[in-house]
């Protein structure tokens, strides 16, 4: 009797706030984003990754991802590699994956100086011809995906970091009017899709953010529709803008009556990452999550793929990487728990590791999470007991990891379905 009571007390204490560090099939990044009024938490993906079944299983985990963005397959060089010859195979594959999973699709992108086929970028067209080429491309692609895209990134990266216009073929031939013309063509082809201007280094106030606000004003002044601004948010560990900075910058866009979204979040570091940089990365992910959470017209957060295995960072920024919340082996990093906690804890009470932290700062939470990560011993497959344990040893009960998810074990008490 005494032993039974003692046992019950110990048990009640350990799981007073639910099994710590546990994410059940009904919880995850998207579930918690929606719980605070966001439309989605999502990730980019790419066609070459879709042969990896473990990757695809997690990509389709709608507890974590309510939205996906094709990283490359809707760009101009993929869709219209030669003039008036359209190829939708890769884009369709991702659109149909999203549809099958019941996920929103952010469509990316229509007009960008990069990944633009040379038949366009080499120029030589007069004003009227390039407008016709551009609007033909937009009309054809947006019509093809009509009804499937929650949002389109209509124009990507029209600005230099000093706020001047990027002198690409569109600007050089048409002038800044190419931007409202592009938005008008997209609006005509799919009146329901949200239309976004998308750029990097506009996540804080300064010349470039001001210039992006001026683009919003210009599009509206032309009588065209713009619904949102995408803040790409390709950040560096330890030097991300503060939550207050990101929040007030988002509000400057919102004041122009547009939505905002974090569209390409990743936070890179020098590789190999250390325990300390991964802890700071967790803090940094929470910083941006909290900013979106604080702005009611920030509709959601998209990470630029979810695993370091497929991140664009190492091939673009030499010696840097480890930028995403899942590592190369598709195991979550401290950043995962940090984002989850930021959506869910609201900075009041968070269960991190074995401790309940009241009034937790992101830093304190992440330190605790990192401490727990250090106890990670192995990854095992199997079922998850109702108490959040893998393998059904000890406390057993109903299994909660429905196929295709398996139970990933971090230590005796913490586990998750992935
Ligand atoms: O497979 C990859 C795709 O994933 C990749 O997608 C693009 C990646 O991001 C967007 O374009 C880049 C944004 O970052 C710029 O560099 C910034 C320079 O300033 C720094 O402060 C900042 O931290 C950096 O991020 C790059 O110059 C841009 O290219 C773009 O919207 C995505 O489509 O595209 C290449 C594929 O191989």
mmCIF file of C-alpha atoms in Angstrom, residues 53-418:
data_model
loop_
_atom_site.group_PDB
_atom_site.id
_atom_site.type_symbol
_atom_site.label_atom_id
_atom_site.label_comp_id
_atom_site.label_asym_id
_atom_site.label_seq_id
_atom_site.Cartn_x
_atom_site.Cartn_y
_atom_site.Cartn_z
ATOM 1 C CA UNK A 53 10.812 7.861 -47.706
ATOM 2 C CA UNK A 54 11.760 8.887 -44.154
ATOM 3 C CA UNK A 55 12.044 12.488 -45.329
ATOM 4 C CA UNK A 56 8.689 12.339 -47.111
ATOM 5 C CA UNK A 57 7.021 10.808 -44.045
ATOM 6 C CA UNK A 58 8.061 13.742 -41.863
ATOM 7 C CA UNK A 59 7.271 16.236 -44.645
ATOM 8 C CA UNK A 60 3.734 14.865 -44.597
ATOM 9 C CA UNK A 61 3.474 15.095 -40.819
ATOM 10 C CA UNK A 62 0.726 17.659 -40.690
ATOM 11 C CA UNK A 63 1.176 18.164 -36.960
ATOM 12 C CA UNK A 64 4.391 19.970 -37.858
ATOM 13 C CA UNK A 65 3.804 21.186 -41.402
ATOM 14 C CA UNK A 66 0.520 22.675 -42.555
ATOM 15 C CA UNK A 67 2.058 24.261 -45.628
ATOM 16 C CA UNK A 68 4.775 23.469 -48.151
ATOM 17 C CA UNK A 69 6.659 25.592 -50.658
ATOM 18 C CA UNK A 70 8.494 24.221 -53.712
ATOM 19 C CA UNK A 71 12.107 25.363 -53.328
ATOM 20 C CA UNK A 72 12.858 25.347 -57.046
ATOM 21 C CA UNK A 73 10.266 23.674 -59.230
ATOM 22 C CA UNK A 74 8.001 26.672 -59.829
ATOM 23 C CA UNK A 75 10.815 29.057 -60.779
ATOM 24 C CA UNK A 76 11.041 30.408 -64.303
ATOM 25 C CA UNK A 77 13.962 28.191 -65.383
ATOM 26 C CA UNK A 78 12.014 25.119 -64.336
ATOM 27 C CA UNK A 79 8.631 26.143 -65.752
ATOM 28 C CA UNK A 80 9.521 27.906 -69.024
ATOM 29 C CA UNK A 81 13.084 26.924 -69.918
ATOM 30 C CA UNK A 82 12.582 28.002 -73.490
ATOM 31 C CA UNK A 83 10.180 30.560 -74.838
ATOM 32 C CA UNK A 84 6.550 29.502 -74.679
ATOM 33 C CA UNK A 85 7.467 25.935 -73.749
ATOM 34 C CA UNK A 86 6.025 25.183 -70.318
ATOM 35 C CA UNK A 87 6.955 22.229 -68.150
ATOM 36 C CA UNK A 88 4.894 21.583 -65.042
ATOM 37 C CA UNK A 89 5.946 18.057 -64.069
ATOM 38 C CA UNK A 90 8.059 18.948 -61.033
ATOM 39 C CA UNK A 91 5.793 21.714 -59.809
ATOM 40 C CA UNK A 92 2.773 19.449 -60.169
ATOM 41 C CA UNK A 93 4.479 16.742 -58.107
ATOM 42 C CA UNK A 94 4.819 19.090 -55.154
ATOM 43 C CA UNK A 95 1.377 20.621 -55.626
ATOM 44 C CA UNK A 96 -0.192 17.174 -55.604
ATOM 45 C CA UNK A 97 1.849 16.123 -52.571
ATOM 46 C CA UNK A 98 0.531 19.149 -50.674
ATOM 47 C CA UNK A 99 -2.997 18.422 -51.794
ATOM 48 C CA UNK A 100 -2.740 14.760 -50.790
ATOM 49 C CA UNK A 101 -1.424 15.726 -47.367
ATOM 50 C CA UNK A 102 -4.058 18.425 -46.913
ATOM 51 C CA UNK A 103 -1.352 21.108 -46.708
ATOM 52 C CA UNK A 104 -1.487 24.674 -47.999
ATOM 53 C CA UNK A 105 0.805 25.452 -50.920
ATOM 54 C CA UNK A 106 2.867 28.656 -51.115
ATOM 55 C CA UNK A 107 3.904 29.059 -54.718
ATOM 56 C CA UNK A 108 7.403 30.453 -55.340
ATOM 57 C CA UNK A 109 8.132 32.416 -57.551
ATOM 58 C CA UNK A 110 7.094 34.168 -60.781
ATOM 59 C CA UNK A 111 9.565 36.982 -61.505
ATOM 60 C CA UNK A 112 13.127 36.789 -60.175
ATOM 61 C CA UNK A 113 16.465 37.814 -61.672
ATOM 62 C CA UNK A 114 17.978 34.496 -60.581
ATOM 63 C CA UNK A 115 17.221 31.013 -61.863
ATOM 64 C CA UNK A 116 15.985 32.832 -64.935
ATOM 65 C CA UNK A 117 16.705 31.114 -68.261
ATOM 66 C CA UNK A 118 19.281 32.830 -70.422
ATOM 67 C CA UNK A 119 16.740 33.397 -73.198
ATOM 68 C CA UNK A 120 15.188 35.960 -70.822
ATOM 69 C CA UNK A 121 18.159 37.201 -68.789
ATOM 70 C CA UNK A 122 20.325 37.934 -71.804
ATOM 71 C CA UNK A 123 17.825 40.603 -72.767
ATOM 72 C CA UNK A 124 17.766 42.324 -76.125
ATOM 73 C CA UNK A 125 13.986 42.784 -75.981
ATOM 74 C CA UNK A 126 12.243 46.102 -76.236
ATOM 75 C CA UNK A 127 9.898 47.268 -73.491
ATOM 76 C CA UNK A 128 6.663 45.949 -75.041
ATOM 77 C CA UNK A 129 8.178 42.572 -75.911
ATOM 78 C CA UNK A 130 9.558 41.925 -72.435
ATOM 79 C CA UNK A 131 6.247 42.967 -70.846
ATOM 80 C CA UNK A 132 4.535 40.494 -73.127
ATOM 81 C CA UNK A 133 7.051 37.742 -72.273
ATOM 82 C CA UNK A 134 6.677 38.409 -68.539
ATOM 83 C CA UNK A 135 2.887 38.602 -68.494
ATOM 84 C CA UNK A 136 2.636 35.517 -70.716
ATOM 85 C CA UNK A 137 4.811 33.591 -68.251
ATOM 86 C CA UNK A 138 2.785 34.762 -65.261
ATOM 87 C CA UNK A 139 -0.586 34.168 -66.895
ATOM 88 C CA UNK A 140 0.334 30.687 -68.062
ATOM 89 C CA UNK A 141 1.809 29.549 -64.738
ATOM 90 C CA UNK A 142 -0.739 31.137 -62.412
ATOM 91 C CA UNK A 143 -3.581 29.811 -64.552
ATOM 92 C CA UNK A 144 -2.047 26.323 -64.443
ATOM 93 C CA UNK A 145 -2.020 26.396 -60.627
ATOM 94 C CA UNK A 146 -5.227 28.385 -60.238
ATOM 95 C CA UNK A 147 -7.038 27.374 -57.069
ATOM 96 C CA UNK A 148 -4.029 25.448 -55.722
ATOM 97 C CA UNK A 149 -1.806 28.218 -54.373
ATOM 98 C CA UNK A 150 -2.651 29.833 -51.073
ATOM 99 C CA UNK A 151 -0.128 32.514 -52.038
ATOM 100 C CA UNK A 152 2.229 33.426 -54.851
ATOM 101 C CA UNK A 153 5.583 35.152 -54.473
ATOM 102 C CA UNK A 154 4.967 37.319 -57.524
ATOM 103 C CA UNK A 155 8.200 39.304 -57.512
ATOM 104 C CA UNK A 156 11.273 38.082 -55.645
ATOM 105 C CA UNK A 157 14.240 40.241 -54.623
ATOM 106 C CA UNK A 158 13.722 43.378 -56.729
ATOM 107 C CA UNK A 159 15.963 45.409 -54.415
ATOM 108 C CA UNK A 160 19.624 45.862 -53.590
ATOM 109 C CA UNK A 161 20.590 46.032 -49.921
ATOM 110 C CA UNK A 162 20.870 49.849 -50.119
ATOM 111 C CA UNK A 163 17.229 50.101 -51.190
ATOM 112 C CA UNK A 164 17.889 50.884 -54.836
ATOM 113 C CA UNK A 165 16.324 48.737 -57.525
ATOM 114 C CA UNK A 166 18.273 45.711 -58.663
ATOM 115 C CA UNK A 167 19.321 46.360 -62.236
ATOM 116 C CA UNK A 168 18.139 43.091 -63.732
ATOM 117 C CA UNK A 169 16.670 42.595 -67.190
ATOM 118 C CA UNK A 170 13.163 43.484 -66.011
ATOM 119 C CA UNK A 171 14.151 46.775 -64.373
ATOM 120 C CA UNK A 172 16.588 47.712 -67.126
ATOM 121 C CA UNK A 173 14.051 47.152 -69.877
ATOM 122 C CA UNK A 174 10.705 48.037 -68.315
ATOM 123 C CA UNK A 175 11.642 50.177 -65.307
ATOM 124 C CA UNK A 176 9.991 49.794 -61.878
ATOM 125 C CA UNK A 177 6.591 49.452 -63.538
ATOM 126 C CA UNK A 178 7.414 45.802 -64.205
ATOM 127 C CA UNK A 179 6.457 45.133 -60.575
ATOM 128 C CA UNK A 180 2.830 46.363 -60.607
ATOM 129 C CA UNK A 181 2.409 44.929 -64.107
ATOM 130 C CA UNK A 182 3.467 41.521 -62.756
ATOM 131 C CA UNK A 183 1.059 41.785 -59.819
ATOM 132 C CA UNK A 184 -1.824 42.793 -62.085
ATOM 133 C CA UNK A 185 -1.189 39.810 -64.366
ATOM 134 C CA UNK A 186 -1.087 37.410 -61.404
ATOM 135 C CA UNK A 187 -4.281 38.881 -59.933
ATOM 136 C CA UNK A 188 -6.094 38.477 -63.230
ATOM 137 C CA UNK A 189 -5.044 34.834 -63.533
ATOM 138 C CA UNK A 190 -5.993 33.773 -59.993
ATOM 139 C CA UNK A 191 -8.190 36.242 -58.118
ATOM 140 C CA UNK A 192 -8.121 34.030 -55.002
ATOM 141 C CA UNK A 193 -4.379 33.600 -54.505
ATOM 142 C CA UNK A 194 -2.673 35.964 -52.067
ATOM 143 C CA UNK A 195 -0.024 37.956 -53.908
ATOM 144 C CA UNK A 196 3.311 38.655 -52.185
ATOM 145 C CA UNK A 197 6.443 40.687 -52.686
ATOM 146 C CA UNK A 198 9.298 38.570 -51.188
ATOM 147 C CA UNK A 199 12.829 39.634 -50.216
ATOM 148 C CA UNK A 200 15.734 39.185 -47.769
ATOM 149 C CA UNK A 201 17.303 41.743 -45.413
ATOM 150 C CA UNK A 202 13.947 43.477 -45.056
ATOM 151 C CA UNK A 203 13.348 41.874 -41.645
ATOM 152 C CA UNK A 204 14.512 45.012 -39.828
ATOM 153 C CA UNK A 205 14.115 48.729 -40.445
ATOM 154 C CA UNK A 206 16.504 50.415 -42.860
ATOM 155 C CA UNK A 207 16.814 51.489 -46.457
ATOM 156 C CA UNK A 208 15.857 48.134 -47.914
ATOM 157 C CA UNK A 209 12.776 47.645 -45.731
ATOM 158 C CA UNK A 210 11.690 51.213 -46.511
ATOM 159 C CA UNK A 211 12.150 50.532 -50.223
ATOM 160 C CA UNK A 212 10.033 47.368 -49.908
ATOM 161 C CA UNK A 213 7.317 49.443 -48.228
ATOM 162 C CA UNK A 214 7.547 51.836 -51.160
ATOM 163 C CA UNK A 215 7.040 48.907 -53.522
ATOM 164 C CA UNK A 216 3.807 48.063 -51.697
ATOM 165 C CA UNK A 217 2.687 51.684 -52.069
ATOM 166 C CA UNK A 218 3.668 51.767 -55.742
ATOM 167 C CA UNK A 219 1.729 48.575 -56.556
ATOM 168 C CA UNK A 220 -1.343 49.997 -54.877
ATOM 169 C CA UNK A 221 -0.866 53.377 -56.574
ATOM 170 C CA UNK A 222 -0.946 51.597 -59.932
ATOM 171 C CA UNK A 223 -4.294 50.113 -58.941
ATOM 172 C CA UNK A 224 -2.916 46.591 -58.706
ATOM 173 C CA UNK A 225 -3.421 44.171 -55.833
ATOM 174 C CA UNK A 226 -0.770 43.137 -53.334
ATOM 175 C CA UNK A 227 -1.787 41.080 -50.291
ATOM 176 C CA UNK A 228 1.421 40.466 -48.456
ATOM 177 C CA UNK A 229 5.148 40.872 -47.983
ATOM 178 C CA UNK A 230 7.379 37.849 -47.459
ATOM 179 C CA UNK A 231 10.295 38.297 -45.105
ATOM 180 C CA UNK A 232 12.707 35.577 -46.201
ATOM 181 C CA UNK A 233 14.662 35.569 -42.913
ATOM 182 C CA UNK A 234 17.893 33.800 -43.886
ATOM 183 C CA UNK A 235 19.653 34.548 -40.617
ATOM 184 C CA UNK A 236 22.955 33.823 -38.890
ATOM 185 C CA UNK A 237 23.151 32.279 -35.413
ATOM 186 C CA UNK A 238 23.766 34.949 -32.796
ATOM 187 C CA UNK A 239 23.010 37.902 -35.022
ATOM 188 C CA UNK A 240 19.318 37.761 -35.763
ATOM 189 C CA UNK A 241 17.276 40.926 -35.252
ATOM 190 C CA UNK A 242 15.504 41.033 -31.879
ATOM 191 C CA UNK A 243 11.834 40.152 -31.525
ATOM 192 C CA UNK A 244 11.042 43.847 -30.964
ATOM 193 C CA UNK A 245 12.945 44.832 -34.101
ATOM 194 C CA UNK A 246 11.244 42.212 -36.242
ATOM 195 C CA UNK A 247 7.844 43.017 -34.759
ATOM 196 C CA UNK A 248 8.039 46.743 -35.357
ATOM 197 C CA UNK A 249 9.330 46.164 -38.878
ATOM 198 C CA UNK A 250 6.428 43.801 -39.643
ATOM 199 C CA UNK A 251 4.035 46.392 -38.275
ATOM 200 C CA UNK A 252 5.415 48.966 -40.713
ATOM 201 C CA UNK A 253 4.251 46.701 -43.546
ATOM 202 C CA UNK A 254 0.976 45.888 -41.824
ATOM 203 C CA UNK A 255 0.293 49.639 -41.573
ATOM 204 C CA UNK A 256 0.105 49.578 -45.369
ATOM 205 C CA UNK A 257 -2.743 47.056 -45.097
ATOM 206 C CA UNK A 258 -0.869 43.949 -46.204
ATOM 207 C CA UNK A 259 -0.202 40.629 -44.490
ATOM 208 C CA UNK A 260 3.309 39.553 -43.669
ATOM 209 C CA UNK A 261 4.847 36.074 -43.553
ATOM 210 C CA UNK A 262 8.200 34.591 -42.626
ATOM 211 C CA UNK A 263 8.811 32.793 -45.904
ATOM 212 C CA UNK A 264 12.277 31.187 -45.927
ATOM 213 C CA UNK A 265 13.530 30.981 -42.354
ATOM 214 C CA UNK A 266 16.866 29.323 -41.694
ATOM 215 C CA UNK A 267 19.583 30.253 -39.224
ATOM 216 C CA UNK A 268 23.033 29.175 -40.302
ATOM 217 C CA UNK A 269 26.239 28.755 -38.351
ATOM 218 C CA UNK A 270 29.841 27.817 -38.927
ATOM 219 C CA UNK A 271 30.071 24.064 -39.246
ATOM 220 C CA UNK A 272 30.459 21.784 -37.453
ATOM 221 C CA UNK A 273 27.904 23.206 -35.041
ATOM 222 C CA UNK A 274 28.647 23.000 -31.334
ATOM 223 C CA UNK A 275 26.332 22.493 -28.371
ATOM 224 C CA UNK A 276 26.640 26.172 -27.696
ATOM 225 C CA UNK A 277 25.785 27.315 -31.233
ATOM 226 C CA UNK A 278 22.817 24.943 -31.360
ATOM 227 C CA UNK A 279 21.568 26.405 -28.079
ATOM 228 C CA UNK A 280 21.899 29.936 -29.448
ATOM 229 C CA UNK A 281 20.190 28.798 -32.640
ATOM 230 C CA UNK A 282 17.238 27.674 -30.519
ATOM 231 C CA UNK A 283 17.066 31.123 -28.969
ATOM 232 C CA UNK A 284 17.202 32.701 -32.423
ATOM 233 C CA UNK A 285 14.407 30.522 -33.843
ATOM 234 C CA UNK A 286 12.256 31.484 -30.851
ATOM 235 C CA UNK A 287 13.034 35.164 -31.470
ATOM 236 C CA UNK A 288 11.515 35.072 -34.963
ATOM 237 C CA UNK A 289 8.648 32.774 -33.954
ATOM 238 C CA UNK A 290 7.749 35.178 -31.161
ATOM 239 C CA UNK A 291 7.806 38.119 -33.585
ATOM 240 C CA UNK A 292 5.351 36.419 -35.935
ATOM 241 C CA UNK A 293 3.252 35.379 -32.955
ATOM 242 C CA UNK A 294 3.071 38.998 -31.775
ATOM 243 C CA UNK A 295 1.827 40.377 -35.092
ATOM 244 C CA UNK A 296 -1.705 39.323 -35.864
ATOM 245 C CA UNK A 297 -1.251 39.828 -39.619
ATOM 246 C CA UNK A 298 1.833 37.620 -39.689
ATOM 247 C CA UNK A 299 0.070 34.632 -41.217
ATOM 248 C CA UNK A 300 2.727 31.986 -40.707
ATOM 249 C CA UNK A 301 6.312 30.803 -40.728
ATOM 250 C CA UNK A 302 7.991 28.701 -43.404
ATOM 251 C CA UNK A 303 11.429 27.168 -42.884
ATOM 252 C CA UNK A 304 13.617 26.742 -45.963
ATOM 253 C CA UNK A 305 13.432 22.946 -45.912
ATOM 254 C CA UNK A 306 13.319 21.267 -42.538
ATOM 255 C CA UNK A 307 16.487 19.159 -42.408
ATOM 256 C CA UNK A 308 20.153 20.094 -42.658
ATOM 257 C CA UNK A 309 20.465 17.160 -45.042
ATOM 258 C CA UNK A 310 18.770 19.158 -47.782
ATOM 259 C CA UNK A 311 19.517 22.753 -46.842
ATOM 260 C CA UNK A 312 20.692 25.107 -49.594
ATOM 261 C CA UNK A 313 23.081 26.803 -47.146
ATOM 262 C CA UNK A 314 26.295 24.719 -47.353
ATOM 263 C CA UNK A 315 26.415 24.961 -51.139
ATOM 264 C CA UNK A 316 25.884 28.729 -51.050
ATOM 265 C CA UNK A 317 27.786 29.885 -47.949
ATOM 266 C CA UNK A 318 31.096 28.062 -47.704
ATOM 267 C CA UNK A 319 31.800 26.561 -44.271
ATOM 268 C CA UNK A 320 28.303 27.282 -42.996
ATOM 269 C CA UNK A 321 25.250 25.132 -42.481
ATOM 270 C CA UNK A 322 23.356 23.292 -39.718
ATOM 271 C CA UNK A 323 20.679 25.920 -40.294
ATOM 272 C CA UNK A 324 17.471 23.967 -39.757
ATOM 273 C CA UNK A 325 15.552 22.430 -36.842
ATOM 274 C CA UNK A 326 16.158 18.836 -37.965
ATOM 275 C CA UNK A 327 19.714 17.512 -38.359
ATOM 276 C CA UNK A 328 21.191 15.469 -41.212
ATOM 277 C CA UNK A 329 19.647 12.311 -39.756
ATOM 278 C CA UNK A 330 16.184 13.862 -39.523
ATOM 279 C CA UNK A 331 16.452 14.081 -35.732
ATOM 280 C CA UNK A 332 15.174 17.242 -34.125
ATOM 281 C CA UNK A 333 17.626 19.777 -32.674
ATOM 282 C CA UNK A 334 17.078 22.211 -29.777
ATOM 283 C CA UNK A 335 15.604 24.660 -32.301
ATOM 284 C CA UNK A 336 12.619 22.366 -32.778
ATOM 285 C CA UNK A 337 11.668 22.440 -29.109
ATOM 286 C CA UNK A 338 12.381 26.127 -28.958
ATOM 287 C CA UNK A 339 9.929 26.932 -31.778
ATOM 288 C CA UNK A 340 7.347 24.598 -30.266
ATOM 289 C CA UNK A 341 7.710 26.267 -26.900
ATOM 290 C CA UNK A 342 7.601 29.763 -28.413
ATOM 291 C CA UNK A 343 4.273 29.061 -30.094
ATOM 292 C CA UNK A 344 2.874 27.336 -27.075
ATOM 293 C CA UNK A 345 4.315 28.768 -23.925
ATOM 294 C CA UNK A 346 3.727 32.435 -24.614
ATOM 295 C CA UNK A 347 6.692 33.133 -22.378
ATOM 296 C CA UNK A 348 4.710 32.192 -19.262
ATOM 297 C CA UNK A 349 5.051 28.538 -18.417
ATOM 298 C CA UNK A 350 7.032 26.080 -20.460
ATOM 299 C CA UNK A 351 7.905 22.467 -19.812
ATOM 300 C CA UNK A 352 11.482 22.004 -20.887
ATOM 301 C CA UNK A 353 13.579 18.944 -20.227
ATOM 302 C CA UNK A 354 12.579 17.659 -16.829
ATOM 303 C CA UNK A 355 11.749 21.103 -15.468
ATOM 304 C CA UNK A 356 8.751 23.363 -15.601
ATOM 305 C CA UNK A 357 10.013 26.862 -16.207
ATOM 306 C CA UNK A 358 7.770 29.739 -15.252
ATOM 307 C CA UNK A 359 8.222 33.008 -17.067
ATOM 308 C CA UNK A 360 10.829 31.278 -19.132
ATOM 309 C CA UNK A 361 13.009 33.372 -21.344
ATOM 310 C CA UNK A 362 13.882 31.741 -24.620
ATOM 311 C CA UNK A 363 17.477 31.511 -23.465
ATOM 312 C CA UNK A 364 16.617 29.664 -20.277
ATOM 313 C CA UNK A 365 14.324 27.331 -22.144
ATOM 314 C CA UNK A 366 16.901 26.578 -24.737
ATOM 315 C CA UNK A 367 19.594 25.930 -22.183
ATOM 316 C CA UNK A 368 17.330 23.364 -20.588
ATOM 317 C CA UNK A 369 16.492 21.851 -23.927
ATOM 318 C CA UNK A 370 20.127 21.614 -24.835
ATOM 319 C CA UNK A 371 20.866 19.899 -21.569
ATOM 320 C CA UNK A 372 18.264 17.340 -22.454
ATOM 321 C CA UNK A 373 19.603 16.950 -25.967
ATOM 322 C CA UNK A 374 22.929 16.022 -24.454
ATOM 323 C CA UNK A 375 21.295 13.008 -22.823
ATOM 324 C CA UNK A 376 20.010 11.733 -26.135
ATOM 325 C CA UNK A 377 21.273 8.207 -26.425
ATOM 326 C CA UNK A 378 19.711 6.499 -29.345
ATOM 327 C CA UNK A 379 16.918 6.476 -31.794
ATOM 328 C CA UNK A 380 14.693 3.452 -31.586
ATOM 329 C CA UNK A 381 11.729 2.450 -33.609
ATOM 330 C CA UNK A 382 8.547 1.134 -32.180
ATOM 331 C CA UNK A 383 5.390 2.280 -30.585
ATOM 332 C CA UNK A 384 5.010 4.990 -28.016
ATOM 333 C CA UNK A 385 3.216 4.339 -24.794
ATOM 334 C CA UNK A 386 0.604 6.717 -23.532
ATOM 335 C CA UNK A 387 3.225 7.993 -21.112
ATOM 336 C CA UNK A 388 5.469 9.051 -23.922
ATOM 337 C CA UNK A 389 7.948 6.207 -23.653
ATOM 338 C CA UNK A 390 9.281 4.320 -26.618
ATOM 339 C CA UNK A 391 9.179 0.606 -27.028
ATOM 340 C CA UNK A 392 6.420 -0.108 -24.574
ATOM 341 C CA UNK A 393 8.723 -0.945 -21.659
ATOM 342 C CA UNK A 394 7.838 0.277 -18.209
ATOM 343 C CA UNK A 395 4.536 2.023 -18.431
ATOM 344 C CA UNK A 396 2.477 0.671 -21.235
ATOM 345 C CA UNK A 397 -0.769 1.897 -22.656
ATOM 346 C CA UNK A 398 -2.374 2.942 -25.863
ATOM 347 C CA UNK A 399 0.008 3.563 -28.704
ATOM 348 C CA UNK A 400 -0.077 7.005 -30.202
ATOM 349 C CA UNK A 401 2.383 6.852 -33.089
ATOM 350 C CA UNK A 402 0.169 6.001 -35.996
ATOM 351 C CA UNK A 403 1.833 4.660 -39.125
ATOM 352 C CA UNK A 404 3.947 5.946 -40.835
ATOM 353 C CA UNK A 405 5.337 7.603 -37.720
ATOM 354 C CA UNK A 406 7.769 5.776 -35.497
ATOM 355 C CA UNK A 407 8.771 6.539 -31.981
ATOM 356 C CA UNK A 408 12.079 8.308 -31.545
ATOM 357 C CA UNK A 409 13.615 7.808 -28.118
ATOM 358 C CA UNK A 410 15.784 10.411 -26.440
ATOM 359 C CA UNK A 411 16.092 8.907 -22.992
ATOM 360 C CA UNK A 412 13.907 6.943 -20.629
ATOM 361 C CA UNK A 413 11.201 9.528 -20.508
ATOM 362 C CA UNK A 414 11.284 11.725 -23.567
ATOM 363 C CA UNK A 415 10.173 10.615 -26.955
ATOM 364 C CA UNK A 416 8.280 11.772 -29.959
ATOM 365 C CA UNK A 417 6.499 10.460 -32.995
ATOM 366 C CA UNK A 418 8.320 11.195 -36.214
#
